[in-house]
Short mmCIF file of C-alpha atoms in Angstrom, two decimals:
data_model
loop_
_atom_site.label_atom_id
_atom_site.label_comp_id
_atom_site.label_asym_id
_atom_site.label_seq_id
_atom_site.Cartn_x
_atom_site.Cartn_y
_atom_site.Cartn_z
CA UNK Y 1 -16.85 17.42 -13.84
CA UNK Y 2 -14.17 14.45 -13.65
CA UNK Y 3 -11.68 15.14 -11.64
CA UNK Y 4 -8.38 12.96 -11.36
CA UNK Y 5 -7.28 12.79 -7.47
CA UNK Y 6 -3.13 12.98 -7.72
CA UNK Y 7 -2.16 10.20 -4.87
CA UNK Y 8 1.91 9.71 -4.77
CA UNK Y 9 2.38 6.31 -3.43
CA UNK Y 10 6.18 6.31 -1.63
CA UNK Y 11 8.24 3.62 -0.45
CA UNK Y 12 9.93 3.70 2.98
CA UNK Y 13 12.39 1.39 3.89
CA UNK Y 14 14.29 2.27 7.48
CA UNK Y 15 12.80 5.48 7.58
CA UNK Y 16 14.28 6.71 3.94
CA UNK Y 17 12.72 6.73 0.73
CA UNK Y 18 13.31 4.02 -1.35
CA UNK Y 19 12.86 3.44 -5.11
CA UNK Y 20 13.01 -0.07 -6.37
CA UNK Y 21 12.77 -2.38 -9.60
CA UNK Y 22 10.02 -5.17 -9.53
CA UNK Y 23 10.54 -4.94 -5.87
CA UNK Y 24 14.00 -5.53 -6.04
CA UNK Y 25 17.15 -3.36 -5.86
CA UNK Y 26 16.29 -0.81 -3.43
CA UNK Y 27 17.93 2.43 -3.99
CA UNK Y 28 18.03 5.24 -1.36
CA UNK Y 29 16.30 8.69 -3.27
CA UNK Y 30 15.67 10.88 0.17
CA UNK Y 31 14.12 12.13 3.28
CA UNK Y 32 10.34 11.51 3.92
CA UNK Y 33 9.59 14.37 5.15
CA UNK Y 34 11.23 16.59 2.47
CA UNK Y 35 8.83 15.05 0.06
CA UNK Y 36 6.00 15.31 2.10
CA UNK Y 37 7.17 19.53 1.76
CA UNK Y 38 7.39 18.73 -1.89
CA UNK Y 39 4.02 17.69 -2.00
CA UNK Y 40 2.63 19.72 0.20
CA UNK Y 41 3.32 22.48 -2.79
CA UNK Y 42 2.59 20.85 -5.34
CA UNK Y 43 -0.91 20.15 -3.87
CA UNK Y 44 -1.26 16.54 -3.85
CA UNK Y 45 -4.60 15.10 -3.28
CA UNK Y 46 -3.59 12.26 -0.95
CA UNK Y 47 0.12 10.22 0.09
CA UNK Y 48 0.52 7.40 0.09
CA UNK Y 49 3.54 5.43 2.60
CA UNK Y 50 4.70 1.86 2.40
CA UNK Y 51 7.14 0.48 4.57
CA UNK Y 52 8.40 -2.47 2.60
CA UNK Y 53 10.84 -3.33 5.41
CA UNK Y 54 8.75 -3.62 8.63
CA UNK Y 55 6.68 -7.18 7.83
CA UNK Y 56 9.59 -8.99 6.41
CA UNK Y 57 11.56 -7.58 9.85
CA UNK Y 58 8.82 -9.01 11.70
CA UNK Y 59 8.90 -5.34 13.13
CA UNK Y 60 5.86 -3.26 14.51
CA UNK Y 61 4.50 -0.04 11.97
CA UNK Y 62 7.23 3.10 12.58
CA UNK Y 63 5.10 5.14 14.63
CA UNK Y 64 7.69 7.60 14.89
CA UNK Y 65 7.59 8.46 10.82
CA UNK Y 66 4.12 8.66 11.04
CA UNK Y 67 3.74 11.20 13.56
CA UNK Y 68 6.97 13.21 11.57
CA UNK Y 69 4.87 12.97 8.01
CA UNK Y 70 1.82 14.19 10.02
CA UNK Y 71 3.08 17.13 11.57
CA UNK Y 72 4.35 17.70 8.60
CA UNK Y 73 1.37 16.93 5.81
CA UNK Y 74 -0.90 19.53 4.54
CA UNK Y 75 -3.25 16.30 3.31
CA UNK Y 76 -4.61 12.74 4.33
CA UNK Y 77 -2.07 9.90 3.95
CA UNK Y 78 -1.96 5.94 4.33
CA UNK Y 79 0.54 4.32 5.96
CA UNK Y 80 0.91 0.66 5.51
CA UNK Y 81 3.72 -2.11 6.82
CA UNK Y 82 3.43 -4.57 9.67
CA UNK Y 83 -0.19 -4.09 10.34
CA UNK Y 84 -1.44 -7.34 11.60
CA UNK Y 85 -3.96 -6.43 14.47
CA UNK Y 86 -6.56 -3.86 15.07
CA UNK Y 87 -4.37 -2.12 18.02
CA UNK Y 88 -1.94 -1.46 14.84
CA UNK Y 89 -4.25 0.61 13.43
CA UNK Y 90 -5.66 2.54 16.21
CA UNK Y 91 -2.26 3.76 17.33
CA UNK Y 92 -1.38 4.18 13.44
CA UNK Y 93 -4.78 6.82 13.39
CA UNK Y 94 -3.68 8.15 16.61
CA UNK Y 95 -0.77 9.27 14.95
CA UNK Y 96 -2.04 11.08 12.82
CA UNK Y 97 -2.80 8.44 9.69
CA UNK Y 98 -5.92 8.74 7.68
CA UNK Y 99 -6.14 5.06 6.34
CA UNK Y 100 -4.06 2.09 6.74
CA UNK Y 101 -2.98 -0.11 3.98
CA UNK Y 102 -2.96 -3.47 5.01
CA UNK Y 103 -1.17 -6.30 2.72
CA UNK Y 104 0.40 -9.67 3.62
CA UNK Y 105 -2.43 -9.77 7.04
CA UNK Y 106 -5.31 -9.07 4.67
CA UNK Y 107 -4.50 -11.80 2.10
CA UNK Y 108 -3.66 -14.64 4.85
CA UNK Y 109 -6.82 -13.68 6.58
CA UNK Y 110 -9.83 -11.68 4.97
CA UNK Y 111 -11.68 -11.50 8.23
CA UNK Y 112 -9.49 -9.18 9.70
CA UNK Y 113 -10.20 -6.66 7.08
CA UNK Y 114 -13.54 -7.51 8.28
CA UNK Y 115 -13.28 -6.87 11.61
CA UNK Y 116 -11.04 -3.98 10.66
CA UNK Y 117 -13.53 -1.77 8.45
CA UNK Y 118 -16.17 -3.01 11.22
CA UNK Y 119 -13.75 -1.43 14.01
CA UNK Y 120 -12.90 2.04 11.93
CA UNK Y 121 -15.07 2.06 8.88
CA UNK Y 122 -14.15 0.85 5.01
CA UNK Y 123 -13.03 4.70 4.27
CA UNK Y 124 -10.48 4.13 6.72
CA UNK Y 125 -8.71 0.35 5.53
CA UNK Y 126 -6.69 -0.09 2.14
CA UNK Y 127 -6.07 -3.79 1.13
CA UNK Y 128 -2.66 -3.50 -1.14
CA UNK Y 129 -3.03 -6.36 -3.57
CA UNK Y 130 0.84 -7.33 -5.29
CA UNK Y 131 0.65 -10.00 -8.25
CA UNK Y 132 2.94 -10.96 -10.67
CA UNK Y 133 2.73 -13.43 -13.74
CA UNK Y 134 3.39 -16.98 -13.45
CA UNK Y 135 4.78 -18.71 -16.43
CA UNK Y 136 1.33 -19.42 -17.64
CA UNK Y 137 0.54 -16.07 -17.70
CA UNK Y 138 -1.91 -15.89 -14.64
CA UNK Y 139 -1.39 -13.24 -12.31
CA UNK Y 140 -0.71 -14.79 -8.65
CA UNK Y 141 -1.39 -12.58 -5.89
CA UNK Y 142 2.22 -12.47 -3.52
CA UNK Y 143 2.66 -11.21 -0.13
CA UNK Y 144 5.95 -10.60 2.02
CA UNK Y 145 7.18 -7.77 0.21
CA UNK Y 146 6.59 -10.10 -2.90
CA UNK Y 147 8.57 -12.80 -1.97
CA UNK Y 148 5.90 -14.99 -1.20
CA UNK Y 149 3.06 -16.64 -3.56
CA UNK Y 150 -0.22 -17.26 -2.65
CA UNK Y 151 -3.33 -19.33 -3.59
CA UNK Y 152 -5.26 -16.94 -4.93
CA UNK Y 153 -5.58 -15.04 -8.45
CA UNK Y 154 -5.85 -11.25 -8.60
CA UNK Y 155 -9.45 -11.34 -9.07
CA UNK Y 156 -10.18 -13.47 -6.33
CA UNK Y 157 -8.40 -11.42 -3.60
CA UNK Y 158 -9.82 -8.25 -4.79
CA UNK Y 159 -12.98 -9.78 -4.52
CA UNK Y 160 -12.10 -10.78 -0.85
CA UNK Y 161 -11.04 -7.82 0.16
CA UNK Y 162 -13.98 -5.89 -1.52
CA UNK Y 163 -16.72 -8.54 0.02
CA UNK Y 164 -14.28 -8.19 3.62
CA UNK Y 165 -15.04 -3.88 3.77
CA UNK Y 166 -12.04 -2.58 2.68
CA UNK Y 167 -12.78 1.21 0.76
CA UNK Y 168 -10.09 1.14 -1.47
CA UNK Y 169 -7.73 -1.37 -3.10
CA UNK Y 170 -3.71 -0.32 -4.31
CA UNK Y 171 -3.02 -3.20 -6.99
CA UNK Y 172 0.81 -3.20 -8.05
CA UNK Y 173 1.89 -5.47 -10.91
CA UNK Y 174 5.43 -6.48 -9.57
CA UNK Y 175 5.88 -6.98 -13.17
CA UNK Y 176 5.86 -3.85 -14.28
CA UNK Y 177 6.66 -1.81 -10.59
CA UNK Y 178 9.71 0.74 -10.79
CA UNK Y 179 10.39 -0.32 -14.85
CA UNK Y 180 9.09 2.92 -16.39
CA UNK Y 181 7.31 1.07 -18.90
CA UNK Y 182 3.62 2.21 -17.68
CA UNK Y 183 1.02 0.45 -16.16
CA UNK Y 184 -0.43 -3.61 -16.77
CA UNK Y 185 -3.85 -1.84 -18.38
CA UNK Y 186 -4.89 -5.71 -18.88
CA UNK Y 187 -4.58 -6.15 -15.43
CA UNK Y 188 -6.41 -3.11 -14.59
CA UNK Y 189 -8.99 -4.08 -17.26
CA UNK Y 190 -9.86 -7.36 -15.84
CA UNK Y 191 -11.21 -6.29 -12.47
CA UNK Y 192 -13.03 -3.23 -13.13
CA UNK Y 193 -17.07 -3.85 -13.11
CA UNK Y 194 -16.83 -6.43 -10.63
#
């Protein structure tokens, strides 16, 4: 029987949790670690953390928060911002991480997803994929918190990252991210059966 896995993706942003608006306006909503208790009870499947500060800082993952959320966690999380080299990840899995989630280093170079599922196994590396609508209408993959466009399409870099070993792809339309006006099913749509 079909089961739907609940996975609560969370934003951090200097070690609070954040809740913004097509990546914008960034409003303070609590304590990490309180909702990692609130989930916890509420038996989520999976967590999800993105620190949407840390690559734009230029600054190395928190390894402090992770080590908090996994004393803490009851179930497997990702954690993903700032990881740009495979020394990231091992101390991100040391701990206490289950997967990383690596964005703006994945899309500028696809071989270190390679070398990165390679190093700790697909199950283990996320490739978070952001796009957002042009005025055409084409979805352009971004990077740097969204603040950055890119060459490729959101088909393309999916295919990249899926071709490169990553297990699992998180693809947020910035379009619709934070708006409460449900997902971009097109967008969804147009990658699945690849």
């Amino acid at each position: 029987m079909y089961r739907p896995r609940v996975i609560p993706c969370l934003l951090l942003k200097n070690s609070g949790l954040v809740k913004s608006i097509k990546f914008k306006d960034h409003r303070y909503i609590g304590d990490p670690i309180n909702a990692v208790k609130i989930f916890n009870d509420l038996r989520a499947d999976e967590l999800v953390f993105l620190d949407i500060a840390v690559g734009l800082e230029n600054r190395k993952p928190n390894f402090e928060i992770i080590q908090k959320i996994a004393d803490e966690s009851n179930m497997p999380f990702a954690y993903g911002g700032g990881i740009t080299c495979i020394n990231d990840i091992r101390l991100a899995l040391k701990y206490g991480a289950e997967k990383v989630v690596i964005n703006s280093a994945a899309i500028k170079n696809f071989s270190f997803v390679n070398e990165a599922s390679q190093e700790f196994g697909s199950s283990t590396i996320v490739v978070s994929i952001d796009v957002k609508k042009n005025l055409f209408g084409k979805y352009i993959v971004k990077i740097n918190s969204g603040t950055t466009s890119t060459e490729f399409d959101h088909a393309t870099a999916c295919l990249k990252a899926e071709d490169s070993g990553a297990g699992e792809i998180i693809l947020t339309s910035i379009d619709c991210e934070g708006s409460m006006k449900g997902y971009d099913y097109f967008l969804y749509d147009s990658i699945t059966g690849f």
